[in-house]
Tab-separated table of C-alpha atoms in Angstrom:
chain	number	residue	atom	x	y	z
A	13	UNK	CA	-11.783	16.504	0.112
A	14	UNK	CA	-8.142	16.299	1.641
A	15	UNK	CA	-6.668	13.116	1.013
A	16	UNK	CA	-3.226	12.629	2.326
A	17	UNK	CA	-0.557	15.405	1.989
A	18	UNK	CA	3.489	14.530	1.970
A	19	UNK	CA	6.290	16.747	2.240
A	20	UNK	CA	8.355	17.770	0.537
A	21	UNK	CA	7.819	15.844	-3.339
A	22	UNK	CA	11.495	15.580	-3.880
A	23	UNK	CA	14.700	15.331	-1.518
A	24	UNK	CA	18.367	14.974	-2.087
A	25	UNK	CA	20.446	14.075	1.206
A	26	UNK	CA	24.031	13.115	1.912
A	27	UNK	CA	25.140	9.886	3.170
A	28	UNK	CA	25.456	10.547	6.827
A	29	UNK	CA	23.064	13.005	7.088
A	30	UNK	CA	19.271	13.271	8.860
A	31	UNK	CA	16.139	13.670	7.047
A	32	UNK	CA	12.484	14.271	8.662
A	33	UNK	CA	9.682	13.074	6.234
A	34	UNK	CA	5.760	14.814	7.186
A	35	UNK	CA	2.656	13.709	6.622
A	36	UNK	CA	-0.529	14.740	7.188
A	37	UNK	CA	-3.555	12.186	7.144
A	38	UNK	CA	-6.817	12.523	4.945
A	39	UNK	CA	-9.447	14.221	7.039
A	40	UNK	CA	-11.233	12.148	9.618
A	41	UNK	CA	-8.374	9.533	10.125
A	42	UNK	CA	-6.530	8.546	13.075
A	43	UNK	CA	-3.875	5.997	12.028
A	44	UNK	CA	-0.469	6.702	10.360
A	45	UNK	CA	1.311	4.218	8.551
A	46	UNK	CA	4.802	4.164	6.665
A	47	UNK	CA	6.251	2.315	3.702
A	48	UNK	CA	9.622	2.277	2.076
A	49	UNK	CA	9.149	1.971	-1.623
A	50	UNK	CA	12.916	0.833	-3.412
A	51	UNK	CA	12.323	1.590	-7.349
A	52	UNK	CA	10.500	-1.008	-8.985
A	53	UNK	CA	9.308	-2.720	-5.790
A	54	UNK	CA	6.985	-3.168	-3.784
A	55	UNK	CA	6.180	-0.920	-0.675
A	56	UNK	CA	7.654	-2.424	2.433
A	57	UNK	CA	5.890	-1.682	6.134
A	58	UNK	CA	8.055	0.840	8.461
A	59	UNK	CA	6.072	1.204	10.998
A	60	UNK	CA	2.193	2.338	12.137
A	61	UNK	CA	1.265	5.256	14.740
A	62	UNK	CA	-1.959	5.577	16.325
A	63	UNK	CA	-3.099	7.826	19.648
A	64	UNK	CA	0.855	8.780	19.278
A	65	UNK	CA	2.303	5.346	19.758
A	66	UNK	CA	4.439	3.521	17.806
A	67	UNK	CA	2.186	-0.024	17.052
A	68	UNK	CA	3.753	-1.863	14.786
A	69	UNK	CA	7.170	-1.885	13.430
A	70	UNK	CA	8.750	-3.410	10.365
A	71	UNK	CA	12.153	-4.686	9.739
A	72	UNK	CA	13.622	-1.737	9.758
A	73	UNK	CA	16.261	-0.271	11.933
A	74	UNK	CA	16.306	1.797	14.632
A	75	UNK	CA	17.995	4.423	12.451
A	76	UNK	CA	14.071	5.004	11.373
A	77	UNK	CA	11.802	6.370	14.004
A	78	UNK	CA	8.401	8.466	13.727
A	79	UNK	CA	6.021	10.694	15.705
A	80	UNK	CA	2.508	11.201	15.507
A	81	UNK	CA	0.873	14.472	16.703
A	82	UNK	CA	-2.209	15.414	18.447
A	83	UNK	CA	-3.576	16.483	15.121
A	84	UNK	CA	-2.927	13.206	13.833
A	85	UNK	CA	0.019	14.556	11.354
A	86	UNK	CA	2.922	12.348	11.278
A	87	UNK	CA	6.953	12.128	10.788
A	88	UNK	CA	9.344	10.097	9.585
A	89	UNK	CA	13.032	10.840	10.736
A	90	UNK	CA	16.037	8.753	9.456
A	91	UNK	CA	19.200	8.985	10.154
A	92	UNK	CA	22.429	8.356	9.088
A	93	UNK	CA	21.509	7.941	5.964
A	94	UNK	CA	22.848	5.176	3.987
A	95	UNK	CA	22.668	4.759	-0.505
A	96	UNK	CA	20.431	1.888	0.433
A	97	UNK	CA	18.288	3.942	1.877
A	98	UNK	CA	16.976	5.736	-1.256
A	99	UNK	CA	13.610	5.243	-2.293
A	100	UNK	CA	9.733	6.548	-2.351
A	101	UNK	CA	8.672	6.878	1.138
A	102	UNK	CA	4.984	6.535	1.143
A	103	UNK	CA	1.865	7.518	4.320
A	104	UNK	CA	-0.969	5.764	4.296
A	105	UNK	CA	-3.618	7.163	6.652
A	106	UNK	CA	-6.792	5.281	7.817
A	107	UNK	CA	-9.597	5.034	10.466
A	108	UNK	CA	-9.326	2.154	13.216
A	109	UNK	CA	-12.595	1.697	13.959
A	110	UNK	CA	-13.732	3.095	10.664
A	111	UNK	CA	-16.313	1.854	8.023
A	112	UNK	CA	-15.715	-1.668	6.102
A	113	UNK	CA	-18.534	-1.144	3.604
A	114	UNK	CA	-17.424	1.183	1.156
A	115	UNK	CA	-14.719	0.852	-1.306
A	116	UNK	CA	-14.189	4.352	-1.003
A	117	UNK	CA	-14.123	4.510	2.512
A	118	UNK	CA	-12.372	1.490	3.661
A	119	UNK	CA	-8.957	0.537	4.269
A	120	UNK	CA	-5.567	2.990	3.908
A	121	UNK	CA	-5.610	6.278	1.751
A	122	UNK	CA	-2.161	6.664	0.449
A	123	UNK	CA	-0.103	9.805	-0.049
A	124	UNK	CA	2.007	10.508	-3.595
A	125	UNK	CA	4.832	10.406	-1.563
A	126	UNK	CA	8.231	11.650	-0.467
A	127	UNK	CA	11.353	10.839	-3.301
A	128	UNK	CA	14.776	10.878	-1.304
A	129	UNK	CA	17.496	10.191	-2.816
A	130	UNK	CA	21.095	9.731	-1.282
A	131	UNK	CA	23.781	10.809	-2.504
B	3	UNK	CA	5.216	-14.916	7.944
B	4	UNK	CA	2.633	-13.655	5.557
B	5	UNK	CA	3.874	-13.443	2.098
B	6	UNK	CA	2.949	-11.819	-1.100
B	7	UNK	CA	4.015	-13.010	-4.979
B	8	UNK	CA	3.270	-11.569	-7.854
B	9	UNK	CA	4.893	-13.399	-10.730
B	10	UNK	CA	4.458	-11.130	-13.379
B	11	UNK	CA	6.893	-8.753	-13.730
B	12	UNK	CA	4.986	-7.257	-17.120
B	13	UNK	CA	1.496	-7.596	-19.108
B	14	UNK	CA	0.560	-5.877	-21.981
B	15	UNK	CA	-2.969	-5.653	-23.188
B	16	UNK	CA	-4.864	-4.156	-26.265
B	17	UNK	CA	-7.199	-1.540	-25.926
B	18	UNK	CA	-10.630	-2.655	-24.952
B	19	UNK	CA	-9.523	-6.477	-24.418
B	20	UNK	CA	-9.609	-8.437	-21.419
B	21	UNK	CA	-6.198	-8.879	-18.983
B	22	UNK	CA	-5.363	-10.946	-16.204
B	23	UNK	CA	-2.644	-10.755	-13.176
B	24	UNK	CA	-1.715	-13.110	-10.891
B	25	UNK	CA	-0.998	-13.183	-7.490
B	26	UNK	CA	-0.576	-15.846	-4.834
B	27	UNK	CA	-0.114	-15.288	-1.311
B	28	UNK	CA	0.663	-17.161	1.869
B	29	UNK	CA	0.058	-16.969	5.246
B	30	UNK	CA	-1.469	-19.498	8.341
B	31	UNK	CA	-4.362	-17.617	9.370
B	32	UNK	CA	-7.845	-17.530	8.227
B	33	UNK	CA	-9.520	-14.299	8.244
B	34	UNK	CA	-7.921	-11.783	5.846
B	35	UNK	CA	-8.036	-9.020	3.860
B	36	UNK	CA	-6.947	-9.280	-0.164
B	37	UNK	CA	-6.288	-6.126	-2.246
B	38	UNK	CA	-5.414	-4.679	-5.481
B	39	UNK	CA	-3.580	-1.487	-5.857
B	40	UNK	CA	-3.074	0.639	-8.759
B	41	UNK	CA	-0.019	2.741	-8.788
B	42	UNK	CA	0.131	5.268	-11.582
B	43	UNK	CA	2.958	7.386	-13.100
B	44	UNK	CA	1.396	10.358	-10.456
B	45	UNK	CA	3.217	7.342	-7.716
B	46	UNK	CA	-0.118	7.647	-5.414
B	47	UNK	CA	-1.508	3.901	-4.194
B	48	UNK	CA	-5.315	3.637	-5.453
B	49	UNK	CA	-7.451	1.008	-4.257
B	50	UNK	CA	-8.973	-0.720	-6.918
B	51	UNK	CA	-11.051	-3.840	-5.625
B	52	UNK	CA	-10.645	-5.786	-2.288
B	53	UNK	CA	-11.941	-9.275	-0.679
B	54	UNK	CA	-12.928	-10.278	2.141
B	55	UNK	CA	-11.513	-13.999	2.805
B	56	UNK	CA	-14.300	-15.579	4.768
B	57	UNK	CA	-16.625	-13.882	1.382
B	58	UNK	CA	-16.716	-16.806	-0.892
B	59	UNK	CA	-18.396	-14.568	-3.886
B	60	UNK	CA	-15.474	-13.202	-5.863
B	61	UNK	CA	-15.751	-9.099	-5.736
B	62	UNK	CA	-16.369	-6.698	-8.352
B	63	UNK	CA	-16.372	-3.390	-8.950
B	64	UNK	CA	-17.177	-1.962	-12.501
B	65	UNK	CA	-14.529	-3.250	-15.207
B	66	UNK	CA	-12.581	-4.752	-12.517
B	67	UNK	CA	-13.159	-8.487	-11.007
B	68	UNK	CA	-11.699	-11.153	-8.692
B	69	UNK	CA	-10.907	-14.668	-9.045
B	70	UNK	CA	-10.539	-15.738	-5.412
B	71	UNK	CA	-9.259	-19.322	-4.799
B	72	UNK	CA	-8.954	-19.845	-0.636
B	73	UNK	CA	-7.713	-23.190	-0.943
B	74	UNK	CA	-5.090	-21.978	-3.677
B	75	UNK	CA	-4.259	-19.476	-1.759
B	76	UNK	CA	-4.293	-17.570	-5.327
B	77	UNK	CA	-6.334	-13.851	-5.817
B	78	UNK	CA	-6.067	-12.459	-9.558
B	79	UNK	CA	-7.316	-9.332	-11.045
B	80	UNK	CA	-9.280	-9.439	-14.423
B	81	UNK	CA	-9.962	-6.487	-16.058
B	82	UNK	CA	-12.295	-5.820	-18.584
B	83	UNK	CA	-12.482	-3.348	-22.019
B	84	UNK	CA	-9.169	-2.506	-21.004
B	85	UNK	CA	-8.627	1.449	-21.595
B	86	UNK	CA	-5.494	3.576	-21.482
B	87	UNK	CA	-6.052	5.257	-18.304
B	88	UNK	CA	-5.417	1.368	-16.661
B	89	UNK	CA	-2.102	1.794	-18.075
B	90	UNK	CA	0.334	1.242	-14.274
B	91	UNK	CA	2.122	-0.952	-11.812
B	92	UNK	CA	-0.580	-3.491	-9.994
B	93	UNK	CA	-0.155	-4.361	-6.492
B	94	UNK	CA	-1.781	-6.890	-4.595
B	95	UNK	CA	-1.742	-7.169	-1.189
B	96	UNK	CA	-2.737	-9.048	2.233
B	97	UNK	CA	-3.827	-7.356	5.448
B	98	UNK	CA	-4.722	-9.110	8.503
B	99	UNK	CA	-8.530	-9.231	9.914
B	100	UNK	CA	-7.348	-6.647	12.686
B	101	UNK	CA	-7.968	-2.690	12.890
B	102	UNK	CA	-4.676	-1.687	12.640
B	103	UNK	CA	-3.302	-4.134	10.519
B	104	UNK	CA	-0.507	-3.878	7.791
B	105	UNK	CA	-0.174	-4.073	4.286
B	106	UNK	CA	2.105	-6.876	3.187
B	107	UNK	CA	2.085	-5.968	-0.567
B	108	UNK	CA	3.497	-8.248	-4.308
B	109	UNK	CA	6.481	-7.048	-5.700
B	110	UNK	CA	4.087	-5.777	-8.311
B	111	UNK	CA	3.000	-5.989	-12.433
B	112	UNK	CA	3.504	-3.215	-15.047
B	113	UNK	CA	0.363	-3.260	-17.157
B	114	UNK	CA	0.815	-1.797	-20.747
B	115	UNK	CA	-2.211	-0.690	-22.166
B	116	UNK	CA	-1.882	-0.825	-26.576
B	117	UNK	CA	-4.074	1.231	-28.617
């Protein structure tokens, strides 16, 4: 069963410099989400793609922007990267109009996750 | 805004004993979503138990039970015959009643599991 695959594990980038985060979502989902984990925190809400729209954002800046593909696989692009901007960058994949009776089944599958750090 | 609290930075728990986090949320609305999230070492979110708010029967699922308090707006996690695989951060976290809703998640407990 393929859950939810991020790439790459590990990432060292520059301050100043772009990075492009993928992801691609457990099989059967259609919806893309993105979280900014800071070390020791909890995950904060980037934003949320679905049918290749942008449908929610968090407060984040526009320096973060995504794309979701016809195969449902996903990106995360940031640039300019600032120190602040090091964390765990986590996907969460999940079905809109999906099942709400199992545990298993219901609600957002999560990725292990990207590690940049900014140097 | 919603918002999530866990005030618990750490817990530490013997082996096969019983452990409780806390977690209080707030937000206006009515129909909700409450979970709890395990995050181990590995850093991949697992979904451990989740409520439905208009549910007033607290969930469970194996070792791992609810206390649900609407009014309180409080939702802890008790878990049971603790083992050393529980051993992680604990999130809990609020989604809307809506299909494409987000996460708003705790800041999040380190459970320490002692043999």
């Amino acid at each position: 069963d393929a859950g939810v695959t991020q790439s790459p594990t590990h990432l060292i980038k520059t301050r100043g410099q772009q990075v492009t985060l993928r992801c691609s979502p457990k099989s059967g989902h259609d919806t893309v989400s993105w979280y900014q984990q800071a070390l020791g925190q909890g995950p904060q809400f980037i934003f949320q793609y679905y049918e290749e729209e942008e449908r929610q954002r968090g407060n984040f800046p526009d320096r973060f922007s995504g794309h979701q593909f016809p195969n449902y696989s996903s990106e995360l692009n940031v640039n300019a990267l600032l120190l602040g901007d090091s964390a765990l960058y986590l996907c969460a994949s999940s079905l809109v109009w999906g099942s709400t009776t199992s545990l298993t089944d219901y609600g957002y599958t999560f990725g292990s996750g990207t590690r940049l750090t900014v140097v | 805004a919603q918002t999530v609290t866990q005030s618990q930075p750490e817990m530490s728990v013997q082996e096969a004993e019983t452990v409780t986090l806390s977690c209080t949320y707030d937000t206006s609305e009515s129909d909700y979503y409450l979970f709890w999230y395990k995050q181990p070492p590995s850093r991949q979110m697992i979904l451990v138990i989740r409520q439905e708010a208009y549910k007033q029967q607290n969930a469970t699922e194996n070792r791992f039970s609810v206390n649900f308090q609407k009014a309180a707006k409080s939702f802890s996690l008790k878990i049971s015959d603790s083992q050393l695989g529980d051993a992680a951060m604990y999130f809990c976290a609020y989604r809307r009643r809506s299909n494409t809703g987000k996460l708003i998640f705790g800041q999040g407990t380190t459970l320490q599991v002692k043999p």
